[in-house]
Coordinates of C-alpha atoms in Angstrom, one line a residue:
Chain R
X1 CA 0.0 0.0 0.0
X2 CA 1.4 3.3 -1.1
X3 CA 0.6 7.0 -0.5
X4 CA 1.2 9.0 -3.7
X5 CA 1.6 12.8 -3.8
X6 CA 1.9 15.1 -6.8
X7 CA 2.0 18.9 -6.9
X8 CA 3.5 19.3 -10.4
X9 CA 0.1 20.8 -11.7
X10 CA -2.6 21.1 -9.1
X11 CA -2.4 19.0 -5.9
X12 CA -3.3 15.3 -6.1
X13 CA -3.0 12.7 -3.3
X14 CA -3.9 9.0 -3.6
X15 CA -3.6 5.6 -1.8
X16 CA -3.0 2.7 -4.1
X17 CA -2.6 -1.0 -3.6
X18 CA -1.0 -3.5 -6.0
X19 CA -4.0 -5.9 -5.8
X20 CA -6.8 -3.4 -5.0
X21 CA -5.8 -0.7 -7.4
X22 CA -6.5 2.9 -6.7
X23 CA -8.2 3.0 -3.2
X24 CA -8.6 6.7 -3.1
X25 CA -7.7 9.9 -5.0
X26 CA -8.4 13.4 -4.0
X27 CA -7.5 16.5 -6.1
X28 CA -7.5 20.3 -5.9
X29 CA -7.0 21.9 -9.4
X30 CA -5.8 25.3 -8.1
X31 CA -2.2 25.7 -9.0
X32 CA -1.5 28.4 -6.4
X33 CA -2.5 26.7 -3.2
X34 CA -0.4 23.6 -2.8
X35 CA 1.0 24.4 0.6
X36 CA -2.5 25.2 1.9
X37 CA -4.3 22.0 0.7
X38 CA -1.6 19.4 0.9
X39 CA -2.4 18.4 4.5
X40 CA -6.1 18.1 4.1
X41 CA -5.7 16.1 0.9
X42 CA -3.4 13.6 2.6
X43 CA -5.9 13.3 5.5
X44 CA -8.8 12.8 3.0
X45 CA -6.9 10.2 0.9
X46 CA -6.0 8.1 3.9
X47 CA -9.5 8.3 5.4
X48 CA -11.2 7.4 2.1
X49 CA -8.9 4.4 1.8
X50 CA -9.5 3.5 5.5
X51 CA -5.7 3.5 6.1
X52 CA -3.5 4.7 8.9
X53 CA 0.0 6.0 8.1
X54 CA 1.9 3.0 9.7
X55 CA 0.1 0.6 7.3
X56 CA 1.8 2.2 4.3
X57 CA 4.8 0.4 2.8
X58 CA 6.1 3.5 1.0
X59 CA 5.4 7.0 -0.3
X60 CA 5.4 7.9 -4.0
X61 CA 6.5 11.4 -5.1
X62 CA 5.8 13.0 -8.4
X63 CA 9.1 14.6 -9.3
X64 CA 7.8 16.9 -12.0
X65 CA 8.4 18.5 -14.3
X66 CA 6.2 21.3 -13.1
X67 CA 6.4 24.9 -11.9
X68 CA 9.0 24.9 -9.2
X69 CA 7.4 26.5 -6.2
X70 CA 4.4 24.2 -6.2
X71 CA 6.4 21.1 -7.2
X72 CA 8.6 21.4 -4.2
X73 CA 5.6 21.4 -1.8
X74 CA 4.7 17.8 -2.8
X75 CA 8.2 16.5 -2.9
X76 CA 9.0 18.0 0.5
X77 CA 5.8 16.5 1.9
X78 CA 6.4 13.1 0.3
X79 CA 10.0 12.9 1.4
X80 CA 9.2 13.9 5.0
X81 CA 6.2 11.5 5.2
X82 CA 8.4 8.7 4.1
X83 CA 11.2 9.7 6.5
X84 CA 8.7 10.0 9.4
X85 CA 7.4 6.4 8.7
X86 CA 10.9 5.0 8.0
X87 CA 9.6 3.8 4.6
X88 CA 11.1 4.1 1.2
X89 CA 10.4 7.1 -1.1
X90 CA 9.6 6.2 -4.6
X91 CA 10.3 9.0 -7.1
X92 CA 8.3 8.9 -10.3
X93 CA 8.2 11.3 -13.3
X94 CA 4.8 13.0 -13.1
X95 CA 4.0 12.6 -16.9
X96 CA 4.2 8.8 -16.3
X97 CA 0.9 9.0 -14.4
X98 CA -0.9 10.5 -17.3
X99 CA 0.6 7.9 -19.7
X100 CA -0.5 5.1 -17.3
X101 CA -4.0 6.3 -17.2
X102 CA -4.1 6.6 -21.0
X103 CA -2.9 3.0 -21.6
X104 CA -4.9 1.6 -18.6
X105 CA -8.1 2.7 -20.4
X106 CA -7.1 0.4 -23.3
X107 CA -5.3 2.8 -25.7
X108 CA -2.2 1.6 -27.5
X109 CA 0.5 3.1 -29.6
X110 CA 2.7 6.2 -29.3
X111 CA 1.8 9.0 -26.9
X112 CA 3.0 12.5 -26.2
X113 CA 2.2 14.0 -22.8
X114 CA 2.4 17.8 -22.6
X115 CA 2.0 20.1 -19.5
X116 CA 2.3 23.8 -18.9
X117 CA 5.7 25.1 -18.0
X118 CA 4.6 28.8 -17.7
X119 CA 6.6 31.5 -19.5
X120 CA 5.1 30.4 -22.8
X121 CA 6.8 27.1 -22.7
X122 CA 5.6 23.5 -22.2
X123 CA 7.1 20.3 -20.7
X124 CA 6.7 17.1 -22.8
X125 CA 7.4 13.3 -22.6
X126 CA 7.1 10.7 -25.4
X127 CA 5.9 7.1 -24.9
X128 CA 5.9 4.1 -27.2
X129 CA 3.3 2.0 -25.3
X130 CA 3.3 -0.3 -22.4
X131 CA 5.6 -3.3 -21.5
X132 CA 4.3 -6.7 -20.4
X133 CA 3.7 -5.5 -16.9
X134 CA 1.6 -2.6 -18.1
X135 CA 4.2 0.0 -17.4
X136 CA 4.4 3.0 -19.8
X137 CA 7.6 3.0 -21.8
X138 CA 9.0 6.6 -21.9
X139 CA 11.2 6.9 -25.0
X140 CA 12.1 10.6 -24.8
X141 CA 11.7 13.5 -22.3
X142 CA 10.7 14.9 -20.0
X143 CA 12.0 18.0 -21.7
X144 CA 11.2 21.7 -22.1
X145 CA 10.1 23.3 -25.4
X146 CA 8.4 26.3 -27.0
X147 CA 4.8 25.4 -27.9
X148 CA 5.6 25.5 -31.6
X149 CA 8.7 23.4 -31.2
X150 CA 7.3 20.3 -29.4
X151 CA 8.6 17.2 -31.2
X152 CA 6.8 14.1 -32.3
X153 CA 3.7 15.7 -33.9
X154 CA 2.8 12.2 -35.2
X155 CA 2.0 10.9 -31.7
X156 CA -1.3 11.0 -30.0
X157 CA -1.1 14.1 -27.8
X158 CA -2.6 14.7 -24.4
X159 CA -2.3 18.2 -23.0
X160 CA -2.7 17.4 -19.3
X161 CA -4.0 20.1 -16.9
X162 CA -3.8 17.7 -13.9
X163 CA -1.6 14.8 -12.8
X164 CA -3.5 12.0 -11.2
X165 CA -1.6 10.7 -8.1
X166 CA -3.5 7.4 -8.4
X167 CA -1.7 6.8 -11.8
X168 CA 1.5 7.8 -10.2
X169 CA 1.0 5.3 -7.4
X170 CA 0.1 2.5 -9.9
X171 CA 3.3 3.1 -11.9
X172 CA 5.2 2.7 -8.7
X173 CA 3.4 -0.5 -7.7
X174 CA 3.9 -2.0 -11.2
X175 CA 7.6 -1.0 -11.4
X176 CA 8.2 -2.5 -7.9
X177 CA 6.4 -5.7 -8.8
X178 CA 8.4 -6.0 -12.0
X179 CA 11.7 -5.4 -10.1
X180 CA 12.5 -2.3 -12.1
X181 CA 14.9 0.2 -10.7
X182 CA 13.4 3.5 -9.6
X183 CA 14.4 7.0 -10.8
X184 CA 16.8 9.1 -8.8
X185 CA 15.3 11.1 -6.0
X186 CA 15.8 14.4 -7.8
X187 CA 13.3 17.1 -8.7
X188 CA 12.8 17.5 -12.5
X189 CA 13.2 21.3 -12.7
X190 CA 14.5 21.3 -16.3
X191 CA 15.4 25.0 -15.9
X192 CA 18.3 26.7 -14.0
X193 CA 17.4 29.3 -11.4
X194 CA 16.6 32.5 -13.2
X195 CA 19.5 34.7 -12.1
X196 CA 22.8 36.2 -13.3
X197 CA 26.0 36.7 -11.3
X198 CA 26.6 40.2 -10.1
X199 CA 28.7 42.5 -12.2
X200 CA 29.8 44.7 -9.3
X201 CA 28.4 48.0 -8.0
X202 CA 26.5 50.4 -10.3
X203 CA 27.5 54.1 -10.2
X204 CA 25.0 56.3 -8.4
X205 CA 26.7 59.6 -9.4
X206 CA 25.8 60.8 -12.8
Chain K
X1 CA -0.3 16.1 24.9
X2 CA 2.4 17.0 27.5
X3 CA 1.7 20.7 28.2
X4 CA 4.2 20.9 31.2
X5 CA 7.4 20.3 29.4
X6 CA 6.6 19.5 25.8
X7 CA 9.1 18.0 23.4
X8 CA 8.7 20.2 20.2
X9 CA 10.5 20.0 16.9
X10 CA 10.6 23.3 15.0
X11 CA 11.2 23.9 11.2
X12 CA 12.4 27.2 9.8
X13 CA 12.9 27.8 6.1
X14 CA 12.0 31.5 5.7
X15 CA 15.3 32.6 4.0
X16 CA 18.5 30.8 3.2
X17 CA 18.9 28.7 6.4
X18 CA 17.2 25.3 6.7
X19 CA 16.8 25.0 10.4
X20 CA 15.4 22.2 12.5
X21 CA 15.5 22.6 16.3
X22 CA 14.2 20.5 19.2
X23 CA 13.4 21.9 22.6
X24 CA 11.9 20.3 25.7
X25 CA 9.9 23.2 27.3
X26 CA 12.6 25.8 27.9
X27 CA 15.5 23.5 27.3
X28 CA 17.4 23.5 24.0
X29 CA 18.1 20.0 22.8
X30 CA 19.2 20.5 19.2
X31 CA 19.7 23.2 16.7
X32 CA 20.6 21.7 13.2
X33 CA 21.2 24.2 10.4
X34 CA 22.1 23.9 6.8
X35 CA 22.9 27.2 5.0
X36 CA 22.9 27.9 1.3
X37 CA 24.8 31.2 1.9
X38 CA 27.8 30.1 -0.2
X39 CA 25.6 29.4 -3.2
X40 CA 24.3 33.0 -3.0
X41 CA 27.7 34.6 -2.7
X42 CA 28.4 35.0 -6.5
X43 CA 25.0 36.7 -6.9
X44 CA 25.7 39.2 -4.2
X45 CA 22.5 38.4 -2.3
X46 CA 20.0 35.7 -1.5
X47 CA 18.4 34.3 -4.7
X48 CA 15.0 32.9 -3.7
X49 CA 14.9 30.1 -6.2
X50 CA 18.4 28.9 -5.2
X51 CA 17.4 29.1 -1.5
X52 CA 14.2 27.1 -2.1
X53 CA 16.0 24.3 -4.0
X54 CA 18.6 24.1 -1.2
X55 CA 15.8 23.8 1.4
X56 CA 14.2 20.9 -0.4
X57 CA 17.5 19.0 -0.4
X58 CA 18.4 19.8 3.2
X59 CA 15.0 19.2 4.8
X60 CA 15.0 15.6 5.8
X61 CA 18.7 15.5 6.5
X62 CA 18.3 18.3 9.0
X63 CA 15.3 16.6 10.7
X64 CA 17.5 13.5 11.0
X65 CA 20.5 15.6 12.3
X66 CA 18.3 17.4 14.9
X67 CA 16.8 14.1 16.2
X68 CA 20.3 12.6 16.5
X69 CA 21.7 15.7 18.3
X70 CA 18.7 15.7 20.7
X71 CA 18.9 11.9 21.2
X72 CA 15.1 11.6 20.8
X73 CA 12.9 9.7 18.3
X74 CA 10.0 11.1 16.3
X75 CA 7.5 9.2 18.4
X76 CA 8.7 11.0 21.5
X77 CA 7.6 14.4 20.1
X78 CA 4.6 16.2 21.6
X79 CA 4.2 18.7 18.8
X80 CA 5.7 20.1 15.6
X81 CA 6.1 23.9 14.9
X82 CA 6.9 25.6 11.6
X83 CA 7.5 29.1 10.3
X84 CA 4.5 30.2 8.3
X85 CA 5.9 33.7 7.6
X86 CA 7.1 36.3 7.0
X87 CA 9.9 35.4 4.5
X88 CA 10.4 34.2 1.0
X89 CA 7.3 32.3 -0.1
X90 CA 8.9 29.6 -2.1
X91 CA 11.3 28.9 0.7
X92 CA 8.6 29.0 3.4
X93 CA 6.4 26.5 1.4
X94 CA 9.1 23.8 1.5
X95 CA 9.0 24.0 5.3
X96 CA 5.2 24.1 5.5
X97 CA 4.8 21.1 3.2
X98 CA 7.3 19.1 5.2
X99 CA 5.8 20.1 8.6
X100 CA 2.3 19.1 7.5
X101 CA 3.5 15.7 6.3
X102 CA 5.5 15.2 9.5
X103 CA 2.6 16.0 11.7
X104 CA 0.2 13.8 9.8
X105 CA 2.6 10.8 9.5
X106 CA 3.2 10.9 13.2
X107 CA -0.3 12.0 14.2
X108 CA 1.1 15.0 16.2
X109 CA -0.3 18.5 16.6
X110 CA 1.1 21.2 14.4
X111 CA 1.7 24.9 15.2
X112 CA 2.2 27.4 12.4
X113 CA 4.1 30.4 13.9
X114 CA 5.6 33.8 13.1
X115 CA 9.3 34.0 12.2
X116 CA 9.9 37.4 13.8
X117 CA 8.2 36.4 17.1
X118 CA 10.4 33.2 17.0
X119 CA 13.4 35.5 17.2
X120 CA 12.0 36.9 20.5
X121 CA 10.9 33.4 21.6
X122 CA 14.4 32.0 21.6
X123 CA 15.1 34.1 24.7
X124 CA 12.9 31.7 26.8
X125 CA 15.6 29.0 26.4
X126 CA 18.3 28.4 28.9
X127 CA 18.9 28.1 32.6
X128 CA 19.6 31.7 33.7
X129 CA 16.9 34.4 33.5
X130 CA 14.6 34.6 30.6
X131 CA 12.4 36.9 28.7
X132 CA 10.6 39.3 31.0
X133 CA 7.6 41.4 30.0
X134 CA 7.2 43.9 28.7
X135 CA 10.3 44.1 26.5
X136 CA 11.4 46.0 23.4
X137 CA 12.9 43.7 20.8
X138 CA 15.1 44.9 18.0
X139 CA 15.3 42.3 15.2
X140 CA 17.9 43.1 12.6
X141 CA 19.0 40.8 9.7
X142 CA 19.4 40.7 6.0
X143 CA 15.7 40.5 5.5
X144 CA 14.2 42.4 8.5
X145 CA 14.7 45.5 10.6
X146 CA 11.9 45.6 13.1
X147 CA 11.3 47.1 16.5
X148 CA 8.7 45.3 18.6
X149 CA 6.9 45.9 21.9
X150 CA 6.4 42.4 23.4
X151 CA 3.9 42.4 26.3
X152 CA 3.4 38.7 26.1
X153 CA 5.2 36.3 23.7
X154 CA 2.1 34.1 23.0
X155 CA -0.6 36.7 23.0
X156 CA 0.5 40.3 22.7
X157 CA 3.3 41.5 20.3
X158 CA 3.1 44.9 18.7
X159 CA 5.1 46.3 15.7
X160 CA 6.4 49.7 16.7
X161 CA 8.4 50.3 13.5
X162 CA 10.3 48.6 10.7
X163 CA 12.5 49.5 7.7
X164 CA 10.7 51.4 5.0
X165 CA 13.3 50.3 2.3
X166 CA 16.4 48.1 2.8
X167 CA 17.0 45.9 5.8
X168 CA 20.1 46.8 7.8
X169 CA 21.9 43.5 6.8
X170 CA 21.1 44.3 3.2
X171 CA 22.8 47.7 3.6
X172 CA 25.9 46.0 4.9
X173 CA 25.9 43.7 1.8
X174 CA 25.4 46.7 -0.6
X175 CA 28.1 48.8 1.0
X176 CA 30.5 45.8 1.0
X177 CA 29.9 45.6 -2.7
X178 CA 30.7 49.3 -3.2
X179 CA 34.0 48.7 -1.3
X180 CA 34.8 45.6 -3.3
X181 CA 34.3 43.2 -0.4
X182 CA 32.6 39.8 -0.7
X183 CA 29.1 38.7 0.3
X184 CA 27.9 38.6 3.0
X185 CA 29.2 42.0 3.8
X186 CA 28.7 42.3 7.5
X187 CA 31.7 40.4 8.8
X188 CA 34.1 42.1 6.3
X189 CA 32.9 45.6 7.1
X190 CA 33.1 44.8 10.8
X191 CA 36.7 43.7 10.4
X192 CA 37.8 46.8 8.4
X193 CA 35.8 49.1 10.6
X194 CA 37.8 48.1 13.6
X195 CA 40.8 49.6 11.9
X196 CA 39.1 52.9 10.9
X197 CA 37.8 56.1 12.4
X198 CA 34.0 56.0 13.0
X199 CA 34.0 59.8 13.1
X200 CA 36.0 60.3 9.8
X201 CA 32.9 60.8 7.7
X202 CA 29.5 61.9 8.9
X203 CA 27.1 59.7 6.9
X204 CA 23.4 60.4 7.3
X205 CA 21.2 58.8 9.9
X206 CA 18.0 57.8 8.2
X207 CA 14.6 59.0 9.6
X208 CA 16.2 60.8 12.6
X209 CA 15.4 64.4 11.6
X210 CA 12.6 66.1 13.6
X211 CA 10.3 66.1 10.6
X212 CA 10.9 62.4 10.0
X213 CA 10.6 61.5 13.6
X214 CA 7.0 62.8 13.7
X215 CA 5.8 60.2 11.2
X216 CA 8.5 57.5 11.5
X217 CA 9.7 57.6 15.1
X218 CA 10.4 53.9 15.2
X219 CA 10.9 53.2 11.5
X220 CA 14.2 52.8 9.7
X221 CA 15.7 53.7 6.3
X222 CA 19.0 52.5 5.0
X223 CA 18.7 53.1 1.3
X224 CA 19.8 56.8 1.5
X225 CA 22.8 55.8 3.6
X226 CA 23.9 53.3 1.1
X227 CA 23.6 55.8 -1.8
X228 CA 25.5 58.4 0.3
X229 CA 28.3 56.0 0.8
X230 CA 28.4 55.2 -2.9
X231 CA 28.5 59.0 -3.8
X232 CA 31.3 59.6 -1.3
X233 CA 33.4 56.7 -2.6
X234 CA 32.8 57.6 -6.3
X235 CA 33.8 61.2 -5.6
X236 CA 37.1 60.0 -4.2
X237 CA 37.6 57.7 -7.1
X238 CA 36.8 60.3 -9.7
X239 CA 39.3 62.7 -8.1
X240 CA 41.9 60.0 -8.4
X241 CA 42.3 59.7 -4.7
X242 CA 42.7 56.6 -2.6
X243 CA 39.5 55.5 -0.8
X244 CA 40.2 55.3 2.9
X245 CA 38.3 52.0 3.1
X246 CA 38.7 51.4 6.8
X247 CA 37.3 54.9 7.6
X248 CA 34.4 54.4 5.2
X249 CA 33.6 51.0 6.8
X250 CA 33.9 52.4 10.3
X251 CA 31.8 55.5 9.6
X252 CA 29.1 53.5 7.8
X253 CA 28.9 50.9 10.6
X254 CA 28.7 53.7 13.1
X255 CA 25.8 55.3 11.2
X256 CA 23.8 52.0 11.1
X257 CA 24.5 51.1 14.8
X258 CA 23.7 54.7 15.9
X259 CA 20.3 54.6 14.2
X260 CA 19.4 51.1 15.3
X261 CA 20.3 51.5 18.9
X262 CA 19.2 55.1 19.1
X263 CA 15.6 54.2 18.0
X264 CA 15.5 51.1 20.2
X265 CA 16.6 53.1 23.3
X266 CA 14.0 55.8 22.4
X267 CA 11.3 53.2 22.3
X268 CA 12.4 51.9 25.7
X269 CA 12.4 55.4 27.2
X270 CA 9.2 56.7 25.6
X271 CA 7.2 53.6 26.6
X272 CA 8.9 53.2 30.0
X273 CA 10.1 49.7 29.2
X274 CA 13.4 49.0 30.9
X275 CA 14.3 45.9 28.8
X276 CA 15.8 45.5 25.3
X277 CA 16.3 42.2 23.5
X278 CA 18.4 41.9 20.3
X279 CA 17.9 39.3 17.6
X280 CA 18.8 38.6 14.0
X281 CA 22.1 38.0 12.2
X282 CA 23.2 41.7 12.4
X283 CA 23.7 41.1 16.2
X284 CA 26.9 39.5 15.1
X285 CA 28.2 43.0 14.4
X286 CA 30.6 44.0 17.1
X287 CA 29.6 47.7 17.1
X288 CA 25.9 47.1 17.2
X289 CA 26.5 45.0 20.3
X290 CA 28.9 47.4 22.0
X291 CA 26.8 50.4 21.3
X292 CA 23.8 48.6 22.7
X293 CA 25.8 47.7 25.8
X294 CA 27.0 51.3 26.3
X295 CA 23.6 53.0 25.8
X296 CA 21.4 50.6 27.7
X297 CA 23.9 50.8 30.7
X298 CA 23.7 54.6 30.5
X299 CA 19.9 54.6 30.4
X300 CA 19.4 51.9 33.1
X301 CA 17.9 49.4 30.6
X302 CA 18.7 45.7 30.9
X303 CA 20.0 44.2 27.7
X304 CA 19.6 40.6 26.5
X305 CA 21.5 39.2 23.6
X306 CA 20.9 35.5 22.9
X307 CA 23.9 33.4 21.8
X308 CA 24.8 34.2 18.2
X309 CA 23.7 30.8 16.8
X310 CA 20.3 31.5 18.2
X311 CA 20.2 35.1 16.9
X312 CA 20.6 34.0 13.2
X313 CA 17.7 32.1 11.7
X314 CA 17.3 28.7 13.2
X315 CA 14.7 26.0 14.0
X316 CA 15.2 26.1 17.8
X317 CA 13.5 29.5 18.0
X318 CA 10.5 28.1 16.2
X319 CA 10.4 25.1 18.4
X320 CA 10.8 27.4 21.5
X321 CA 7.8 29.5 20.4
X322 CA 5.8 26.4 19.6
X323 CA 6.6 25.0 23.0
X324 CA 5.4 28.2 24.7
X325 CA 2.1 28.0 22.7
X326 CA 1.7 24.4 23.9
X327 CA 2.6 25.3 27.5
X328 CA 0.0 28.2 27.5
X329 CA -2.7 25.9 26.4
X330 CA -3.1 27.1 22.8
X331 CA -4.8 24.9 20.3
X332 CA -2.8 23.6 17.3
X333 CA -3.2 25.4 13.9
X334 CA -5.8 24.2 11.5
X335 CA -4.9 22.0 8.5
X336 CA -5.1 24.7 5.8
X337 CA -2.6 27.4 6.7
X338 CA -0.1 28.4 4.0
X339 CA 3.1 30.4 3.6
X340 CA 2.5 34.1 4.2
X341 CA 5.4 36.2 3.0
X342 CA 4.1 39.3 4.7
X343 CA 2.6 37.8 7.9
X344 CA 2.2 40.6 10.4
X345 CA 4.0 40.3 13.7
X346 CA 0.7 40.5 15.5
X347 CA -0.2 37.1 14.1
X348 CA 2.0 35.1 16.5
X349 CA 0.3 31.9 15.5
X350 CA -1.5 31.2 12.2
X351 CA -4.8 29.3 12.9

């Protein structure tokens, strides 16, 4: 049983189980209130699944890509929740959740997942389909692009406004069952901090 | 919950220090701090995005370090406390997200508290004498310059005045840059100032003229001082003369210390409060401390300066304030508080 948290778009929290599937998922679409809602959503997801924290075997964190300030709230919460329980943290690329949901509904073939990166740019990931275990196969990305420069126009495209934590949790369950290695526990910022080194003092006298 | 002597873990991420502290009532058990200051040095000031990224990577390691230092386990905690504001929002949110998760995973009450009041709250820690009421508190750092009247730590804190432009610590950084000194500027200016003449140059004392005192008696302004230093230095350079860097540093430092301590003493005298507490990183400045000692002694005001590692931003002060809220029977914060970059000092706890 895993708790899954994603704040790369809105805020989404779920409890998933390998056999039972998605036991609960609660979402707030607002992309400006991650810090406010994260606690209540964790409480609601656990309550709806009828689970107490010690019963969890791990915590899944959506690592982005996504706007930084919100993204960090979920990663910080997921890492700390896992630390507090002494359970492993399972980092998953957020786009994988959208791909899992797409293929779980019976779709096949190539897929391009696109999300908003603000500043007139988007994040994208390309998938070829699923493997024998049902895991989405990411073939390229996640990466950053101008809207008119997104590659793979031939693929089925999903512009996702939300990342479902239930899908994130199921990707983690499937990967764990299949014995796949997990991604590094690193936020997928895909942009450097927006800052330039100082050039020394500016004159104040004209 | 143990309200007599609660074991509280405090999380502080309002600027560039990831602090996790643990107290038991009034006893300090741990004060773990990771700073991203070195990463900001080449930019000449704190870069919010760089600070927030560093908080995320330091958060759980600092919780682990604080637990190890205190020799307690998470299950032993009575409550968690976290800085809700004021501060850099992206930085604060890392702490808020972490604290909420910690409280829920452990099923412990959570207290969202005010960073500035935390600087005052740290003075309840320790064996010998603590915070007495009422007290004037002067909090001076790279992000804040505030003068508070504290009638009661957990229920009555009033903002008397604050900077209307740059924080005092920021002025030290900017003047250091003018003088070609590295970031953070405070320690470098302090070192050179010790070799110079504080009376060599009469730099302006912001908001101290009678007309300013009417509207801004307890407010501060350091932007004009910084510009005045820049003009003075540029004039020397333009004339092809050598800049007497030690004298500039000493005279600038004297101007800052004079205004800070002058206004703090005025508040004590005006309001009949015979106690002054200093807090914030600028307390590390030797002249700010010595001038505070001289003038409080002359005015019969008792001065309290916490140990320096408790004056700079830290998690222990947040834990100390959280513990006081618990000990005074206050209820935990609700589940939906956020990060408030401009949280007023009157909001001691966010509900």
